[in-house]
Amino acid sequence: MGRNYIILGLCALLVVVSAFAFSDPETASRYYEMRRSVTLSEDVQTVVMALLVAGIGGYLAWHYLKRD
């Protein structure tokens, strides 16, 4: 029961901080520019997604094909 309150508190804190940060246009534009500069290129996104699919697929194959 304690974890639920912690998660709920963190979500509420996130909402409050987001509302405060994005209410100021200058701060919001700085966050937008920062997010744009950090965004991965399309080729890197494709490689990352392929690795995730291969990893998840490999785990599922291992999980369903193992015989204990």
N, CA, C and O atoms as a CHARMM CRD file, in Angstrom:
* protein
*
  272
    1    1 MET  N      0.82400  -1.18500   0.00000 PROA 1      0.00000
    2    1 MET  CA     0.00000   0.00000   0.00000 PROA 1      0.00000
    3    1 MET  C      0.86900   1.24900   0.00000 PROA 1      0.00000
    4    1 MET  O      0.47300   2.26500  -0.57100 PROA 1      0.00000
    5    2 GLY  N      2.03600   1.20200   0.62100 PROA 2      0.00000
    6    2 GLY  CA     2.92500   2.34900   0.68700 PROA 2      0.00000
    7    2 GLY  C      3.48000   2.74200  -0.67600 PROA 2      0.00000
    8    2 GLY  O      3.66900   3.92700  -0.95000 PROA 2      0.00000
    9    3 ARG  N      3.74400   1.74600  -1.54200 PROA 3      0.00000
   10    3 ARG  CA     4.25800   2.03300  -2.87700 PROA 3      0.00000
   11    3 ARG  C      3.25400   2.83600  -3.68500 PROA 3      0.00000
   12    3 ARG  O      3.63000   3.73200  -4.44200 PROA 3      0.00000
   13    4 ASN  N      1.98000   2.51600  -3.52400 PROA 4      0.00000
   14    4 ASN  CA     0.96200   3.24400  -4.28700 PROA 4      0.00000
   15    4 ASN  C      0.97500   4.72600  -3.94500 PROA 4      0.00000
   16    4 ASN  O      0.81900   5.56700  -4.83100 PROA 4      0.00000
   17    5 TYR  N      1.15700   5.05300  -2.67700 PROA 5      0.00000
   18    5 TYR  CA     1.20200   6.45900  -2.28100 PROA 5      0.00000
   19    5 TYR  C      2.45500   7.14400  -2.80900 PROA 5      0.00000
   20    5 TYR  O      2.41600   8.31600  -3.18400 PROA 5      0.00000
   21    6 ILE  N      3.55500   6.42000  -2.83800 PROA 6      0.00000
   22    6 ILE  CA     4.79500   6.99200  -3.36000 PROA 6      0.00000
   23    6 ILE  C      4.64200   7.28300  -4.85000 PROA 6      0.00000
   24    6 ILE  O      5.00800   8.36600  -5.30700 PROA 6      0.00000
   25    7 ILE  N      4.11400   6.34200  -5.60400 PROA 7      0.00000
   26    7 ILE  CA     3.91900   6.53400  -7.04600 PROA 7      0.00000
   27    7 ILE  C      2.92600   7.65800  -7.29900 PROA 7      0.00000
   28    7 ILE  O      3.14500   8.48700  -8.18200 PROA 7      0.00000
   29    8 LEU  N      1.85300   7.69700  -6.54800 PROA 8      0.00000
   30    8 LEU  CA     0.86800   8.76400  -6.69500 PROA 8      0.00000
   31    8 LEU  C      1.48900  10.12300  -6.36800 PROA 8      0.00000
   32    8 LEU  O      1.21900  11.10500  -7.05900 PROA 8      0.00000
   33    9 GLY  N      2.30500  10.18700  -5.34000 PROA 9      0.00000
   34    9 GLY  CA     2.98500  11.42900  -4.98200 PROA 9      0.00000
   35    9 GLY  C      3.95600  11.88300  -6.05700 PROA 9      0.00000
   36    9 GLY  O      4.03900  13.07500  -6.35400 PROA 9      0.00000
   37   10 LEU  N      4.69700  10.94000  -6.64700 PROA 10     0.00000
   38   10 LEU  CA     5.62700  11.29000  -7.71200 PROA 10     0.00000
   39   10 LEU  C      4.89200  11.79700  -8.95400 PROA 10     0.00000
   40   10 LEU  O      5.34800  12.73200  -9.61400 PROA 10     0.00000
   41   11 CYS  N      3.75400  11.17500  -9.26700 PROA 11     0.00000
   42   11 CYS  CA     2.95200  11.64000 -10.40500 PROA 11     0.00000
   43   11 CYS  C      2.41100  13.04300 -10.15000 PROA 11     0.00000
   44   11 CYS  O      2.42000  13.88000 -11.05300 PROA 11     0.00000
   45   12 ALA  N      1.94900  13.30600  -8.95400 PROA 12     0.00000
   46   12 ALA  CA     1.45300  14.64000  -8.61100 PROA 12     0.00000
   47   12 ALA  C      2.58700  15.66400  -8.69100 PROA 12     0.00000
   48   12 ALA  O      2.38400  16.77400  -9.18500 PROA 12     0.00000
   49   13 LEU  N      3.77400  15.30000  -8.21100 PROA 13     0.00000
   50   13 LEU  CA     4.92000  16.19000  -8.28500 PROA 13     0.00000
   51   13 LEU  C      5.29400  16.48000  -9.73700 PROA 13     0.00000
   52   13 LEU  O      5.64100  17.61100 -10.07600 PROA 13     0.00000
   53   14 LEU  N      5.22400  15.47500 -10.58100 PROA 14     0.00000
   54   14 LEU  CA     5.50900  15.65300 -12.00000 PROA 14     0.00000
   55   14 LEU  C      4.54100  16.63700 -12.64400 PROA 14     0.00000
   56   14 LEU  O      4.94400  17.48900 -13.43600 PROA 14     0.00000
   57   15 VAL  N      3.26600  16.51300 -12.30000 PROA 15     0.00000
   58   15 VAL  CA     2.26100  17.42500 -12.85200 PROA 15     0.00000
   59   15 VAL  C      2.52100  18.85300 -12.39100 PROA 15     0.00000
   60   15 VAL  O      2.44300  19.78200 -13.19500 PROA 15     0.00000
   61   16 VAL  N      2.82300  19.04100 -11.13200 PROA 16     0.00000
   62   16 VAL  CA     3.06200  20.38600 -10.59800 PROA 16     0.00000
   63   16 VAL  C      4.30000  21.00800 -11.22400 PROA 16     0.00000
   64   16 VAL  O      4.27100  22.17200 -11.62600 PROA 16     0.00000
   65   17 VAL  N      5.38600  20.24800 -11.31200 PROA 17     0.00000
   66   17 VAL  CA     6.61700  20.77200 -11.89200 PROA 17     0.00000
   67   17 VAL  C      6.42700  21.07600 -13.37300 PROA 17     0.00000
   68   17 VAL  O      6.91700  22.09500 -13.85900 PROA 17     0.00000
   69   18 SER  N      5.72200  20.20900 -14.09600 PROA 18     0.00000
   70   18 SER  CA     5.45900  20.45000 -15.51500 PROA 18     0.00000
   71   18 SER  C      4.62500  21.70500 -15.71700 PROA 18     0.00000
   72   18 SER  O      4.91600  22.51000 -16.60200 PROA 18     0.00000
   73   19 ALA  N      3.59600  21.87600 -14.90700 PROA 19     0.00000
   74   19 ALA  CA     2.75200  23.06600 -15.02500 PROA 19     0.00000
   75   19 ALA  C      3.56600  24.32500 -14.73500 PROA 19     0.00000
   76   19 ALA  O      3.39200  25.33900 -15.41200 PROA 19     0.00000
   77   20 PHE  N      4.43700  24.27600 -13.75500 PROA 20     0.00000
   78   20 PHE  CA     5.27000  25.42800 -13.42100 PROA 20     0.00000
   79   20 PHE  C      6.28300  25.72000 -14.52200 PROA 20     0.00000
   80   20 PHE  O      6.47900  26.87400 -14.90200 PROA 20     0.00000
   81   21 ALA  N      6.93100  24.66400 -15.03800 PROA 21     0.00000
   82   21 ALA  CA     7.98900  24.84800 -16.03000 PROA 21     0.00000
   83   21 ALA  C      7.44000  25.33000 -17.36700 PROA 21     0.00000
   84   21 ALA  O      8.05200  26.17700 -18.01800 PROA 21     0.00000
   85   22 PHE  N      6.30300  24.80300 -17.77800 PROA 22     0.00000
   86   22 PHE  CA     5.79300  25.13700 -19.10100 PROA 22     0.00000
   87   22 PHE  C      4.83800  26.32400 -19.09500 PROA 22     0.00000
   88   22 PHE  O      4.32000  26.69000 -20.15000 PROA 22     0.00000
   89   23 SER  N      4.59000  26.93400 -17.94800 PROA 23     0.00000
   90   23 SER  CA     3.75600  28.12900 -17.91700 PROA 23     0.00000
   91   23 SER  C      4.55300  29.35000 -18.37600 PROA 23     0.00000
   92   23 SER  O      3.97200  30.31600 -18.87100 PROA 23     0.00000
   93   24 ASP  N      5.86500  29.31500 -18.21600 PROA 24     0.00000
   94   24 ASP  CA     6.72700  30.40500 -18.66600 PROA 24     0.00000
   95   24 ASP  C      7.15900  30.12900 -20.11200 PROA 24     0.00000
   96   24 ASP  O      7.79500  29.10600 -20.36600 PROA 24     0.00000
   97   25 PRO  N      6.83300  31.00600 -21.06000 PROA 25     0.00000
   98   25 PRO  CA     7.17600  30.74400 -22.46700 PROA 25     0.00000
   99   25 PRO  C      8.67800  30.60900 -22.72300 PROA 25     0.00000
  100   25 PRO  O      9.09500  29.82200 -23.57300 PROA 25     0.00000
  101   26 GLU  N      9.48800  31.37300 -21.99200 PROA 26     0.00000
  102   26 GLU  CA    10.93200  31.29100 -22.20800 PROA 26     0.00000
  103   26 GLU  C     11.47100  29.93100 -21.77600 PROA 26     0.00000
  104   26 GLU  O     12.28000  29.32800 -22.48100 PROA 26     0.00000
  105   27 THR  N     11.02700  29.45400 -20.62800 PROA 27     0.00000
  106   27 THR  CA    11.45700  28.13900 -20.14700 PROA 27     0.00000
  107   27 THR  C     10.95600  27.03900 -21.06400 PROA 27     0.00000
  108   27 THR  O     11.68300  26.09100 -21.36100 PROA 27     0.00000
  109   28 ALA  N      9.71400  27.16400 -21.51400 PROA 28     0.00000
  110   28 ALA  CA     9.15700  26.15700 -22.41300 PROA 28     0.00000
  111   28 ALA  C      9.94300  26.10400 -23.71800 PROA 28     0.00000
  112   28 ALA  O     10.19000  25.01700 -24.24100 PROA 28     0.00000
  113   29 SER  N     10.33900  27.25700 -24.25500 PROA 29     0.00000
  114   29 SER  CA    11.10400  27.25300 -25.50100 PROA 29     0.00000
  115   29 SER  C     12.49100  26.65200 -25.28600 PROA 29     0.00000
  116   29 SER  O     13.01100  25.97300 -26.17200 PROA 29     0.00000
  117   30 ARG  N     13.09600  26.89300 -24.11800 PROA 30     0.00000
  118   30 ARG  CA    14.40000  26.27400 -23.83800 PROA 30     0.00000
  119   30 ARG  C     14.28200  24.75900 -23.76300 PROA 30     0.00000
  120   30 ARG  O     15.13300  24.04600 -24.29500 PROA 30     0.00000
  121   31 TYR  N     13.22400  24.25100 -23.09800 PROA 31     0.00000
  122   31 TYR  CA    13.01600  22.80200 -23.03400 PROA 31     0.00000
  123   31 TYR  C     12.76200  22.21200 -24.41800 PROA 31     0.00000
  124   31 TYR  O     13.23200  21.11800 -24.73100 PROA 31     0.00000
  125   32 TYR  N     12.01100  22.94800 -25.24600 PROA 32     0.00000
  126   32 TYR  CA    11.72000  22.46700 -26.60100 PROA 32     0.00000
  127   32 TYR  C     13.00500  22.38200 -27.42000 PROA 32     0.00000
  128   32 TYR  O     13.23600  21.38600 -28.10500 PROA 32     0.00000
  129   33 GLU  N     13.83800  23.40800 -27.35700 PROA 33     0.00000
  130   33 GLU  CA    15.10500  23.39400 -28.09000 PROA 33     0.00000
  131   33 GLU  C     16.03100  22.28900 -27.57200 PROA 33     0.00000
  132   33 GLU  O     16.70600  21.62600 -28.36000 PROA 33     0.00000
  133   34 MET  N     16.06300  22.09300 -26.26900 PROA 34     0.00000
  134   34 MET  CA    16.89300  21.05000 -25.68700 PROA 34     0.00000
  135   34 MET  C     16.42100  19.68200 -26.16900 PROA 34     0.00000
  136   34 MET  O     17.23500  18.81800 -26.49500 PROA 34     0.00000
  137   35 ARG  N     15.11500  19.48900 -26.21100 PROA 35     0.00000
  138   35 ARG  CA    14.56400  18.20600 -26.65600 PROA 35     0.00000
  139   35 ARG  C     14.86000  17.96400 -28.12900 PROA 35     0.00000
  140   35 ARG  O     15.17100  16.84000 -28.52200 PROA 35     0.00000
  141   36 ARG  N     14.76600  19.01100 -28.94800 PROA 36     0.00000
  142   36 ARG  CA    15.06600  18.87100 -30.37000 PROA 36     0.00000
  143   36 ARG  C     16.52600  18.53800 -30.60000 PROA 36     0.00000
  144   36 ARG  O     16.83600  17.75000 -31.49300 PROA 36     0.00000
  145   37 SER  N     17.42800  19.10700 -29.82800 PROA 37     0.00000
  146   37 SER  CA    18.85800  18.86000 -30.02600 PROA 37     0.00000
  147   37 SER  C     19.26700  17.46700 -29.55800 PROA 37     0.00000
  148   37 SER  O     20.28700  16.94200 -30.00500 PROA 37     0.00000
  149   38 VAL  N     18.49400  16.86800 -28.67200 PROA 38     0.00000
  150   38 VAL  CA    18.83000  15.54500 -28.13800 PROA 38     0.00000
  151   38 VAL  C     18.21600  14.41900 -28.96200 PROA 38     0.00000
  152   38 VAL  O     18.64300  13.27000 -28.84800 PROA 38     0.00000
  153   39 THR  N     17.23400  14.72900 -29.77900 PROA 39     0.00000
  154   39 THR  CA    16.52500  13.71500 -30.55300 PROA 39     0.00000
  155   39 THR  C     17.49300  12.94700 -31.45100 PROA 39     0.00000
  156   39 THR  O     18.35000  13.54200 -32.10400 PROA 39     0.00000
  157   40 LEU  N     17.35100  11.63800 -31.47900 PROA 40     0.00000
  158   40 LEU  CA    18.21900  10.79200 -32.29100 PROA 40     0.00000
  159   40 LEU  C     17.83700  10.89500 -33.76400 PROA 40     0.00000
  160   40 LEU  O     16.69000  11.19100 -34.09900 PROA 40     0.00000
  161   41 SER  N     18.79800  10.65000 -34.62700 PROA 41     0.00000
  162   41 SER  CA    18.50800  10.66500 -36.05400 PROA 41     0.00000
  163   41 SER  C     17.64300   9.45200 -36.41300 PROA 41     0.00000
  164   41 SER  O     17.51300   8.51200 -35.62900 PROA 41     0.00000
  165   42 GLU  N     17.06500   9.49200 -37.59400 PROA 42     0.00000
  166   42 GLU  CA    16.15000   8.42000 -38.00700 PROA 42     0.00000
  167   42 GLU  C     16.88100   7.08800 -38.14100 PROA 42     0.00000
  168   42 GLU  O     16.32200   6.04200 -37.80800 PROA 42     0.00000
  169   43 ASP  N     18.12200   7.11100 -38.62300 PROA 43     0.00000
  170   43 ASP  CA    18.90200   5.87100 -38.75600 PROA 43     0.00000
  171   43 ASP  C     19.18800   5.25200 -37.39300 PROA 43     0.00000
  172   43 ASP  O     19.08500   4.03600 -37.22800 PROA 43     0.00000
  173   44 VAL  N     19.54100   6.07300 -36.42900 PROA 44     0.00000
  174   44 VAL  CA    19.81900   5.56800 -35.08900 PROA 44     0.00000
  175   44 VAL  C     18.54500   5.02000 -34.46000 PROA 44     0.00000
  176   44 VAL  O     18.58100   3.99100 -33.78400 PROA 44     0.00000
  177   45 GLN  N     17.41700   5.69600 -34.67600 PROA 45     0.00000
  178   45 GLN  CA    16.14300   5.20500 -34.15100 PROA 45     0.00000
  179   45 GLN  C     15.80100   3.84200 -34.74600 PROA 45     0.00000
  180   45 GLN  O     15.29300   2.97100 -34.04000 PROA 45     0.00000
  181   46 THR  N     16.07300   3.65200 -36.02800 PROA 46     0.00000
  182   46 THR  CA    15.80100   2.36800 -36.68000 PROA 46     0.00000
  183   46 THR  C     16.66500   1.26900 -36.08300 PROA 46     0.00000
  184   46 THR  O     16.17300   0.16900 -35.83100 PROA 46     0.00000
  185   47 VAL  N     17.93800   1.54400 -35.85500 PROA 47     0.00000
  186   47 VAL  CA    18.84100   0.54200 -35.28300 PROA 47     0.00000
  187   47 VAL  C     18.41200   0.19800 -33.85700 PROA 47     0.00000
  188   47 VAL  O     18.39800  -0.97200 -33.47700 PROA 47     0.00000
  189   48 VAL  N     18.06100   1.21700 -33.07000 PROA 48     0.00000
  190   48 VAL  CA    17.64000   0.97600 -31.69100 PROA 48     0.00000
  191   48 VAL  C     16.36500   0.13300 -31.66200 PROA 48     0.00000
  192   48 VAL  O     16.25900  -0.80200 -30.86800 PROA 48     0.00000
  193   49 MET  N     15.40500   0.45600 -32.51900 PROA 49     0.00000
  194   49 MET  CA    14.16400  -0.32700 -32.56300 PROA 49     0.00000
  195   49 MET  C     14.43900  -1.76600 -33.00000 PROA 49     0.00000
  196   49 MET  O     13.84900  -2.69900 -32.45500 PROA 49     0.00000
  197   50 ALA  N     15.32500  -1.95300 -33.97200 PROA 50     0.00000
  198   50 ALA  CA    15.66600  -3.31000 -34.41400 PROA 50     0.00000
  199   50 ALA  C     16.31900  -4.09900 -33.28100 PROA 50     0.00000
  200   50 ALA  O     16.02400  -5.28000 -33.09800 PROA 50     0.00000
  201   51 LEU  N     17.20200  -3.45300 -32.52200 PROA 51     0.00000
  202   51 LEU  CA    17.83800  -4.13400 -31.38900 PROA 51     0.00000
  203   51 LEU  C     16.81800  -4.47900 -30.30600 PROA 51     0.00000
  204   51 LEU  O     16.88200  -5.55400 -29.70900 PROA 51     0.00000
  205   52 LEU  N     15.87700  -3.56600 -30.05100 PROA 52     0.00000
  206   52 LEU  CA    14.82800  -3.86500 -29.07300 PROA 52     0.00000
  207   52 LEU  C     13.96100  -5.03400 -29.51800 PROA 52     0.00000
  208   52 LEU  O     13.64700  -5.91900 -28.72300 PROA 52     0.00000
  209   53 VAL  N     13.57900  -5.03500 -30.78300 PROA 53     0.00000
  210   53 VAL  CA    12.75600  -6.13500 -31.30300 PROA 53     0.00000
  211   53 VAL  C     13.52200  -7.45400 -31.23000 PROA 53     0.00000
  212   53 VAL  O     12.96300  -8.47900 -30.84200 PROA 53     0.00000
  213   54 ALA  N     14.80300  -7.42600 -31.60200 PROA 54     0.00000
  214   54 ALA  CA    15.60700  -8.64700 -31.53900 PROA 54     0.00000
  215   54 ALA  C     15.75800  -9.12600 -30.09800 PROA 54     0.00000
  216   54 ALA  O     15.68000 -10.32400 -29.82900 PROA 54     0.00000
  217   55 GLY  N     15.97100  -8.19800 -29.17900 PROA 55     0.00000
  218   55 GLY  CA    16.11400  -8.57600 -27.77100 PROA 55     0.00000
  219   55 GLY  C     14.83600  -9.14800 -27.19400 PROA 55     0.00000
  220   55 GLY  O     14.86200 -10.17900 -26.52100 PROA 55     0.00000
  221   56 ILE  N     13.72000  -8.49000 -27.44900 PROA 56     0.00000
  222   56 ILE  CA    12.43000  -8.97900 -26.93400 PROA 56     0.00000
  223   56 ILE  C     12.06600 -10.29600 -27.60300 PROA 56     0.00000
  224   56 ILE  O     11.58900 -11.22100 -26.94500 PROA 56     0.00000
  225   57 GLY  N     12.29000 -10.38200 -28.91100 PROA 57     0.00000
  226   57 GLY  CA    12.00900 -11.63800 -29.62200 PROA 57     0.00000
  227   57 GLY  C     12.88300 -12.77600 -29.12700 PROA 57     0.00000
  228   57 GLY  O     12.41500 -13.90400 -28.97600 PROA 57     0.00000
  229   58 GLY  N     14.14700 -12.48300 -28.87600 PROA 58     0.00000
  230   58 GLY  CA    15.04800 -13.51500 -28.35300 PROA 58     0.00000
  231   58 GLY  C     14.62800 -13.98200 -26.97400 PROA 58     0.00000
  232   58 GLY  O     14.67300 -15.17500 -26.67400 PROA 58     0.00000
  233   59 TYR  N     14.21900 -13.04100 -26.13600 PROA 59     0.00000
  234   59 TYR  CA    13.76100 -13.41800 -24.80000 PROA 59     0.00000
  235   59 TYR  C     12.49900 -14.27700 -24.88500 PROA 59     0.00000
  236   59 TYR  O     12.39400 -15.30300 -24.21300 PROA 59     0.00000
  237   60 LEU  N     11.54500 -13.85300 -25.71100 PROA 60     0.00000
  238   60 LEU  CA    10.31400 -14.64500 -25.84000 PROA 60     0.00000
  239   60 LEU  C     10.58900 -16.02900 -26.40500 PROA 60     0.00000
  240   60 LEU  O     10.00000 -17.01100 -25.95300 PROA 60     0.00000
  241   61 ALA  N     11.48300 -16.11800 -27.39600 PROA 61     0.00000
  242   61 ALA  CA    11.84000 -17.42100 -27.95100 PROA 61     0.00000
  243   61 ALA  C     12.49000 -18.29400 -26.88900 PROA 61     0.00000
  244   61 ALA  O     12.16900 -19.47700 -26.77100 PROA 61     0.00000
  245   62 TRP  N     13.40100 -17.71600 -26.11900 PROA 62     0.00000
  246   62 TRP  CA    14.05400 -18.47100 -25.04700 PROA 62     0.00000
  247   62 TRP  C     13.02600 -18.91900 -24.00900 PROA 62     0.00000
  248   62 TRP  O     13.06200 -20.05500 -23.53600 PROA 62     0.00000
  249   63 HSD  N     12.11800 -18.02000 -23.66400 PROA 63     0.00000
  250   63 HSD  CA    11.13500 -18.32400 -22.62500 PROA 63     0.00000
  251   63 HSD  C     10.18200 -19.43200 -23.05600 PROA 63     0.00000
  252   63 HSD  O      9.87800 -20.32900 -22.26900 PROA 63     0.00000
  253   64 TYR  N      9.70800 -19.37800 -24.30000 PROA 64     0.00000
  254   64 TYR  CA     8.71800 -20.35400 -24.74700 PROA 64     0.00000
  255   64 TYR  C      9.32400 -21.65200 -25.25900 PROA 64     0.00000
  256   64 TYR  O      8.64300 -22.67600 -25.29900 PROA 64     0.00000
  257   65 LEU  N     10.58600 -21.62600 -25.64800 PROA 65     0.00000
  258   65 LEU  CA    11.18500 -22.83600 -26.19500 PROA 65     0.00000
  259   65 LEU  C     11.99700 -23.62800 -25.17900 PROA 65     0.00000
  260   65 LEU  O     12.37700 -24.76800 -25.44700 PROA 65     0.00000
  261   66 LYS  N     12.26600 -23.04500 -24.02200 PROA 66     0.00000
  262   66 LYS  CA    13.03500 -23.79900 -23.02700 PROA 66     0.00000
  263   66 LYS  C     12.14100 -24.90000 -22.44300 PROA 66     0.00000
  264   66 LYS  O     10.93000 -24.73500 -22.29200 PROA 66     0.00000
  265   67 ARG  N     12.76300 -25.98800 -22.13400 PROA 67     0.00000
  266   67 ARG  CA    12.04000 -27.13300 -21.56600 PROA 67     0.00000
  267   67 ARG  C     12.66000 -27.47800 -20.21900 PROA 67     0.00000
  268   67 ARG  O     13.77200 -28.00100 -20.15000 PROA 67     0.00000
  269   68 ASP  N     11.94500 -27.18400 -19.17200 PROA 68     0.00000
  270   68 ASP  CA    12.46200 -27.51900 -17.83300 PROA 68     0.00000
  271   68 ASP  C     11.92200 -28.82900 -17.35700 PROA 68     0.00000
  272   68 ASP  O     12.24900 -29.26800 -16.25400 PROA 68     0.00000
